[in-house]
XYZ file of C-alpha atoms in Angstrom:
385
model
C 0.000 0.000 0.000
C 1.151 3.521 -0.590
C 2.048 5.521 2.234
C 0.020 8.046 1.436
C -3.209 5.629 1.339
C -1.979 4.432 4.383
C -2.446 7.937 6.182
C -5.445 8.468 4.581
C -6.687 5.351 6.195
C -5.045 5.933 9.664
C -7.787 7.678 11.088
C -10.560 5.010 10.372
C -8.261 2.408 11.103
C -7.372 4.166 14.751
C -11.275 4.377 15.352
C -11.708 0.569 14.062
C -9.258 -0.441 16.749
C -10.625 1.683 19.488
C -12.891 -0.589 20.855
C -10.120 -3.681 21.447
C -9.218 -4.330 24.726
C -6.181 -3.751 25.961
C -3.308 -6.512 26.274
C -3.064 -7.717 29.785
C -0.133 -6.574 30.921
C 2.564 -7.698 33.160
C 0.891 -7.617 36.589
C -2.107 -9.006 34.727
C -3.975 -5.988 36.831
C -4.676 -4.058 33.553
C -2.422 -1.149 34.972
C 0.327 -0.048 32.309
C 3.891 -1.444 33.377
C 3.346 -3.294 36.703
C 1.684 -1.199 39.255
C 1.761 2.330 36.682
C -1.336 3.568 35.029
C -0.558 5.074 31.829
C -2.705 7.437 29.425
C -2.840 9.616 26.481
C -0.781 9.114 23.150
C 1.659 5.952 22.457
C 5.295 6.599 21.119
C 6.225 4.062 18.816
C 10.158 3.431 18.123
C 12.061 0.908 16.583
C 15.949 -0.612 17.218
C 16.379 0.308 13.813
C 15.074 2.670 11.305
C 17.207 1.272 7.887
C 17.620 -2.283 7.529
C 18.624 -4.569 4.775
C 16.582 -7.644 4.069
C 16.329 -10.368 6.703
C 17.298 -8.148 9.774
C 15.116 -7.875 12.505
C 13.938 -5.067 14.679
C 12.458 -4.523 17.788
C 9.497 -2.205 19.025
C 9.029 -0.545 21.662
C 5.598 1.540 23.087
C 5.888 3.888 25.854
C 3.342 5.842 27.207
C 2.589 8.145 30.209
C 2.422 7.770 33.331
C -0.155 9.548 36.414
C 3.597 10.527 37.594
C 4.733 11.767 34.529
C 7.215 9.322 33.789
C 7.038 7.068 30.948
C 6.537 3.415 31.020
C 6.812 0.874 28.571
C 3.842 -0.884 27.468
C 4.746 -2.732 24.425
C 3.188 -6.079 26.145
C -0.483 -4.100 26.431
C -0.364 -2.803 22.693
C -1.154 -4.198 19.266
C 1.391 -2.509 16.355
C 0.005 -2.719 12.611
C 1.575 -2.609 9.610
C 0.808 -0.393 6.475
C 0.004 -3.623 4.291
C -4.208 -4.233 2.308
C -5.211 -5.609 5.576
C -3.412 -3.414 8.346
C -2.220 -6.847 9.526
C -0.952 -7.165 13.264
C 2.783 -7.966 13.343
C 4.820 -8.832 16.617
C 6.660 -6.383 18.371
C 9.823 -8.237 17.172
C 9.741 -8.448 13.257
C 12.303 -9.715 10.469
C 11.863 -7.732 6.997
C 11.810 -10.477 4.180
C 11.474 -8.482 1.502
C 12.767 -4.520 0.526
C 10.684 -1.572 0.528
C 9.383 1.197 2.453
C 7.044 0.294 5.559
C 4.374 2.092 7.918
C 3.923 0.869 11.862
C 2.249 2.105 13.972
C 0.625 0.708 17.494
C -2.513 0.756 19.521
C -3.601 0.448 23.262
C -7.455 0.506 23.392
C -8.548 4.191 21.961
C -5.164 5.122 22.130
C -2.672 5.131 19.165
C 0.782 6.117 18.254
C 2.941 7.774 16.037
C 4.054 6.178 12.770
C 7.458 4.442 12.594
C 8.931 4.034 8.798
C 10.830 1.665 7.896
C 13.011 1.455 5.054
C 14.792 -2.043 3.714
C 17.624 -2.461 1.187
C 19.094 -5.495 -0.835
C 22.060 -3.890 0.092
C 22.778 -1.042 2.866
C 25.268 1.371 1.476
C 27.919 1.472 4.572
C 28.158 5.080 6.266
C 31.454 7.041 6.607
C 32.833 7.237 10.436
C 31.841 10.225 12.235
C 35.211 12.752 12.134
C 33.914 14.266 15.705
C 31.294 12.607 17.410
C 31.213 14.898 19.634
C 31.006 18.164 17.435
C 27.430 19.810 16.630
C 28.751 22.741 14.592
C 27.664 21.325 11.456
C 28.086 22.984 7.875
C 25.427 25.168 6.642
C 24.361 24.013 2.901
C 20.419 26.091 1.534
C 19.426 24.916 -1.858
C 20.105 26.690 -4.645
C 17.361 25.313 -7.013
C 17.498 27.073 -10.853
C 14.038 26.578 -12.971
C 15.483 26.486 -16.494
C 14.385 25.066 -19.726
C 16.373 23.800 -23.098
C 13.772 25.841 -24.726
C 14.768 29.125 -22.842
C 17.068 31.369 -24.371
C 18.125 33.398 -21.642
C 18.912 30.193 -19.583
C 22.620 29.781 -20.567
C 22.958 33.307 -18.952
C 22.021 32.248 -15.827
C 24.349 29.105 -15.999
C 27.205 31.807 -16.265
C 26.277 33.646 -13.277
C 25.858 30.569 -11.208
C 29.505 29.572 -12.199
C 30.502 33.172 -11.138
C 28.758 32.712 -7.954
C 29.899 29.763 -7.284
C 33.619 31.403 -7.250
C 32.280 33.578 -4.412
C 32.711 32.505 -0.377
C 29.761 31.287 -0.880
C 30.639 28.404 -2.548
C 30.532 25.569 0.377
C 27.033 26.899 2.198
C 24.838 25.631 -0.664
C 23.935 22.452 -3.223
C 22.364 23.036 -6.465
C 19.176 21.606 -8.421
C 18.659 22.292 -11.808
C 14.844 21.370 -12.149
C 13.929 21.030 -16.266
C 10.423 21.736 -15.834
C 7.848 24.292 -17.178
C 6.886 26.574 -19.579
C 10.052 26.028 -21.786
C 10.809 22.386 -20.994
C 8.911 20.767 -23.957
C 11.518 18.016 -25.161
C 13.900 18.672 -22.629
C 16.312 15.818 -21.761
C 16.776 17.315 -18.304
C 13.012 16.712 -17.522
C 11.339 13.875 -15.430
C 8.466 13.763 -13.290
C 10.225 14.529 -9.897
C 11.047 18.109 -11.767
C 7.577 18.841 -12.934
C 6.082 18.011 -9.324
C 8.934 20.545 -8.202
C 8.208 23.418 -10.920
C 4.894 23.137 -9.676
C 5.644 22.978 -5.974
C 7.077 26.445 -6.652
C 5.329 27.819 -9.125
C 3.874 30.722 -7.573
C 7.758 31.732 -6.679
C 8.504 31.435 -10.309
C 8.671 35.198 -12.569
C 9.597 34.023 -15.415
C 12.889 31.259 -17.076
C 14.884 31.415 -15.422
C 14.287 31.727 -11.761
C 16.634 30.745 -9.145
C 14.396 29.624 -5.829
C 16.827 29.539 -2.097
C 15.314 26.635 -0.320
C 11.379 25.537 -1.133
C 10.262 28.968 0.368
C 12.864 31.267 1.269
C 13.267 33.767 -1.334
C 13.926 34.059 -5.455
C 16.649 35.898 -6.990
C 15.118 36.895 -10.890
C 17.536 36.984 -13.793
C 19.589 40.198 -13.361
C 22.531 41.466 -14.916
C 25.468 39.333 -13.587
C 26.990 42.356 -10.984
C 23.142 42.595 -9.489
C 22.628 38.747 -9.432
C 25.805 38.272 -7.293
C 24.895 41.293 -5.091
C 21.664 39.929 -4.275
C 23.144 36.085 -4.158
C 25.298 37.540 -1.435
C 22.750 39.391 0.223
C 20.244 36.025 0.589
C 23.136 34.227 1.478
C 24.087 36.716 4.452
C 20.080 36.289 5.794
C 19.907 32.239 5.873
C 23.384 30.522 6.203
C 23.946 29.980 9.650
C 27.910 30.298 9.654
C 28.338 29.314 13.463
C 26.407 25.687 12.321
C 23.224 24.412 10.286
C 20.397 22.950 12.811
C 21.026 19.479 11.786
C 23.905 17.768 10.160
C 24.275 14.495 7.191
C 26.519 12.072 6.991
C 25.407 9.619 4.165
C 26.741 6.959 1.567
C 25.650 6.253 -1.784
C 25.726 3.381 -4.201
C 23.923 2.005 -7.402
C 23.399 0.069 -11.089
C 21.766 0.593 -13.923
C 18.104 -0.254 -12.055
C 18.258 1.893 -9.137
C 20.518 3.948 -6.717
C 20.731 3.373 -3.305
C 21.706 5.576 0.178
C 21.902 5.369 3.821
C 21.606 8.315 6.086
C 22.301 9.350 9.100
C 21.211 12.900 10.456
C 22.450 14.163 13.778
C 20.237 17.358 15.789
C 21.598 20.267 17.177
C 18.502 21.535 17.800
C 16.006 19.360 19.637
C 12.938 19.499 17.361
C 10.792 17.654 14.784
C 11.967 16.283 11.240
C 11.586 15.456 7.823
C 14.024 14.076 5.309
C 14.110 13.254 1.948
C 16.325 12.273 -1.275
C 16.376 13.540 -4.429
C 18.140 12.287 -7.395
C 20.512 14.449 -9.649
C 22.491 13.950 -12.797
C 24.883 15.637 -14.479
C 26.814 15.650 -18.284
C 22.949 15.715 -19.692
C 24.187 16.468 -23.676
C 21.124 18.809 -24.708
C 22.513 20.111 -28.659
C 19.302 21.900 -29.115
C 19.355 24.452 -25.801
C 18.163 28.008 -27.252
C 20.434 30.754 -26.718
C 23.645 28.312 -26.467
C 26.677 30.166 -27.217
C 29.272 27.877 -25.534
C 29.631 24.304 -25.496
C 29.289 23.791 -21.156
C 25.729 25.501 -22.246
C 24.683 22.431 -23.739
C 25.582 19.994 -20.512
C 23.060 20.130 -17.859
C 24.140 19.493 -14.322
C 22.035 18.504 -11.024
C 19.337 17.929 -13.282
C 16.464 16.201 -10.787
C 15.846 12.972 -11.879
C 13.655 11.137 -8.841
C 12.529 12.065 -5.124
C 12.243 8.956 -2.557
C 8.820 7.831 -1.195
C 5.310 9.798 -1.961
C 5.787 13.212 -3.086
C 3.057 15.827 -5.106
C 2.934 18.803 -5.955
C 2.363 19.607 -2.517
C 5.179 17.742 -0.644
C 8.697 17.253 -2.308
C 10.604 17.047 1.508
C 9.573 13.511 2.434
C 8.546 12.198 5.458
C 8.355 13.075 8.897
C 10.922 11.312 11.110
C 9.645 12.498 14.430
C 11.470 14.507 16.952
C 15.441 14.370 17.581
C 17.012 15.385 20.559
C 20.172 17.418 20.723
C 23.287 14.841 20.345
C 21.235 11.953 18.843
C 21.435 10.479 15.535
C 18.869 9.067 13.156
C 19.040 6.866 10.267
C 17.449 5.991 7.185
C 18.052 4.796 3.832
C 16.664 5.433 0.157
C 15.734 3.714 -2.955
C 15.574 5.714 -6.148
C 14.700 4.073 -9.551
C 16.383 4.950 -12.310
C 13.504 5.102 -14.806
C 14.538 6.067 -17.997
C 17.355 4.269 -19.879
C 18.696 7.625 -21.270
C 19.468 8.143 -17.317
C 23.233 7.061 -16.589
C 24.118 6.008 -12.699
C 27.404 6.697 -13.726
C 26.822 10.777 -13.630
C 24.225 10.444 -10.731
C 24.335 11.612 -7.264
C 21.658 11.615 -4.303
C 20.806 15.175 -2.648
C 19.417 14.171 1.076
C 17.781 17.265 2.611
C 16.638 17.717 6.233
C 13.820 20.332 6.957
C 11.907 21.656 9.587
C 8.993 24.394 10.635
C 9.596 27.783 10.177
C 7.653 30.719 11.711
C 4.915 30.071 9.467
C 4.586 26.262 10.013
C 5.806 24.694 6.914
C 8.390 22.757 6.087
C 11.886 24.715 5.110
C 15.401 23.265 4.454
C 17.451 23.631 7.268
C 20.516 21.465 5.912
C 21.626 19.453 3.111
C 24.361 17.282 1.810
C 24.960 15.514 -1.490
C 27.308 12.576 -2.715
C 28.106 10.972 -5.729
C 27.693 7.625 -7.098
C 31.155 7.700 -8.293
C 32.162 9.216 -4.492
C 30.615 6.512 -2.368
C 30.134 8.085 0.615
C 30.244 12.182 2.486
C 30.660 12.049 6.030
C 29.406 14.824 8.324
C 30.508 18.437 7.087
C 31.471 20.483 10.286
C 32.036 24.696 10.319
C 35.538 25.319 9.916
């Protein structure tokens, strides 16, 4: 079942379980964990958040108690998974097949959370943390250009990007080149992840090209080249956070000609509640035909978005919620992205994981990303200098 079908079934399914008894519990006394009454909302976790096929993992349901403390009460709950039948599964399960899974747990009217769960053939191996210890992490926005091979002023704005890129700048942002829109028709760049982005943005977009910092955080139009750097630098100076990004990535990449594969790891510096996603890139797109071409690096397309993991719409392109992470903990997670086209090459492919968070006005914003190459392998975490 889709995860999004799954959510939109959550609800009924909750109110379908509501009227189960509880589990008998330890002291057999119906009280939650021994002689503790518990009450209110269930937090669901799991040992492990990105497995490869044939590991196990283990639940665990806590819940609070008259004393405020919280008590485990895995033995008293049920925990469902996402599949046609919202089948019960124990609370210590072994993955037999890849794929992206949906838990989530009940106690009488009471439910959790949901737990995903994501399973690999193979688990790309992550890079050694440098400093455990350090939270300073690197600050990286998005800088995300909405271009076109039918565009003619496009090339232009591939110049200025390469001048800006020359700037100090440089390290405190990845770029996306997203093929999609009113002068993509025919466009090798293009794929469906792009057009669900173009449209994600499209009320930020004045015209081809655009350049879009983060999904909401400001546009910078197509200036002269002085102007575009001055206001470049002048974004830049309002988001990067040069004493250390909110969260930080450490991730490792791999693939074949059927699908590309990464592990993740994000570790908090600030204590608050996450989403994460992957998007696919490649780069050395040949595209002879782009208008207004007057040198050859006009006609290769870099960062082009090829694929985003899980669900996404024109509504959501940052994933899906991972819950809360404290300050000093880690939490990991792995992707699957198809390569779906056999024009697409692995070989000039890279994954873009992104972390976000609310902002002031409640929705989602980047608040750190990192990207790695096939051909790389692996990026551990980037700390401030």
């Amino acid at each position: 079942m889709k995860i999004t079908k799954f959510f939109a079934l959550l609800a009924g399914a909750a109110l379908a379980f509501a009227g189960c008894e509880p589990k008998p519990n330890d002291d057999g006394n119906g009280n939650g964990n021994g002689n503790h009454q518990t009450s209110g909302t269930l937090t669901l976790s799991a040992s492990k958040t990105a497995v490869t096929m044939g590991e196990t993992v283990e639940f665990t349901v806590e819940q609070k108690g008259e004393d405020g403390a919280f008590y485990d009460v895995t033995s008293e709950c049920s925990i469902y998974i996402n599949d046609a039948n919202f089948s019960e599964v124990p609370s210590t399960y072994t993955f037999e097949s890849t794929g992206t899974y949906t838990f989530f747990a009940t106690k009488g009217s009471d439910s959790s959370n949901s737990v995903i769960i994501t399973v690999l053939a193979d688990m790309p191996e992550l890079p050694a943390d440098p400093q455990p210890e350090n939270l300073a992490f690197n600050h990286r926005i998005l800088v995300i250009d909405h271009t076109g091979v039918k565009c003619p002023n496009c090339p232009g704005m591939t110049d200025k990007l390469l001048a800006f890129a020359e700037t100090e700048w440089h390290s405190h942002y990845n770029e996306v080149t997203c093929h999609a829109g009113d002068f993509a028709g025919g466009d090798p760049g293009n794929s469906q992840a792009a057009n669900m982005l173009n449209q994600f943005q499209r009320s930020m977009i004045k015209g081809y090209p655009t350049i879009c910092l983060n999904f909401y955080s400001g546009i910078v139009e197509n200036y002269g080249q002085a102007t575009f750097l001055n206001l470049m630098d002048q974004a830049f100076k309002q988001l990067i956070k040069k004493d250390g990004a909110d969260a930080g990535i450490s991730m490792a990449v791999t693939g074949d000609s059927d699908k590309v594969y990464c592990a993740a790891q994000i570790k908090s510096n600030v204590a608050q509640e996450y989403k994460v996603v992957a998007w696919l890139l490649e780069s050395n797109i040949y595209s002879p035909g782009q208008s207004g071409a007057t040198k050859d690096y006009h006609k290769l397309y870099n960062y082009a978005l090829r694929n985003i993991s899980g669900e996404y719409s024109r509504s959501n392109v940052s994933g899906e919620e991972i819950g809360v992470i404290e300050i000093g903990e880690t939490y990991n997670t792995a992707f699957e992205l198809p390569i779906v086209s056999t024009k697409w090459h692995v070989e000039n492919m890279g994954v873009l994981v992104i972390v976000s968070a609310k902002d002031a006005n409640n929705r989602w914003e980047v608040v750190n990303s990192a990207y790695c190459t096939v051909e790389e392998g692996s990026k551990p975490y980037e700390y401030v200098d």
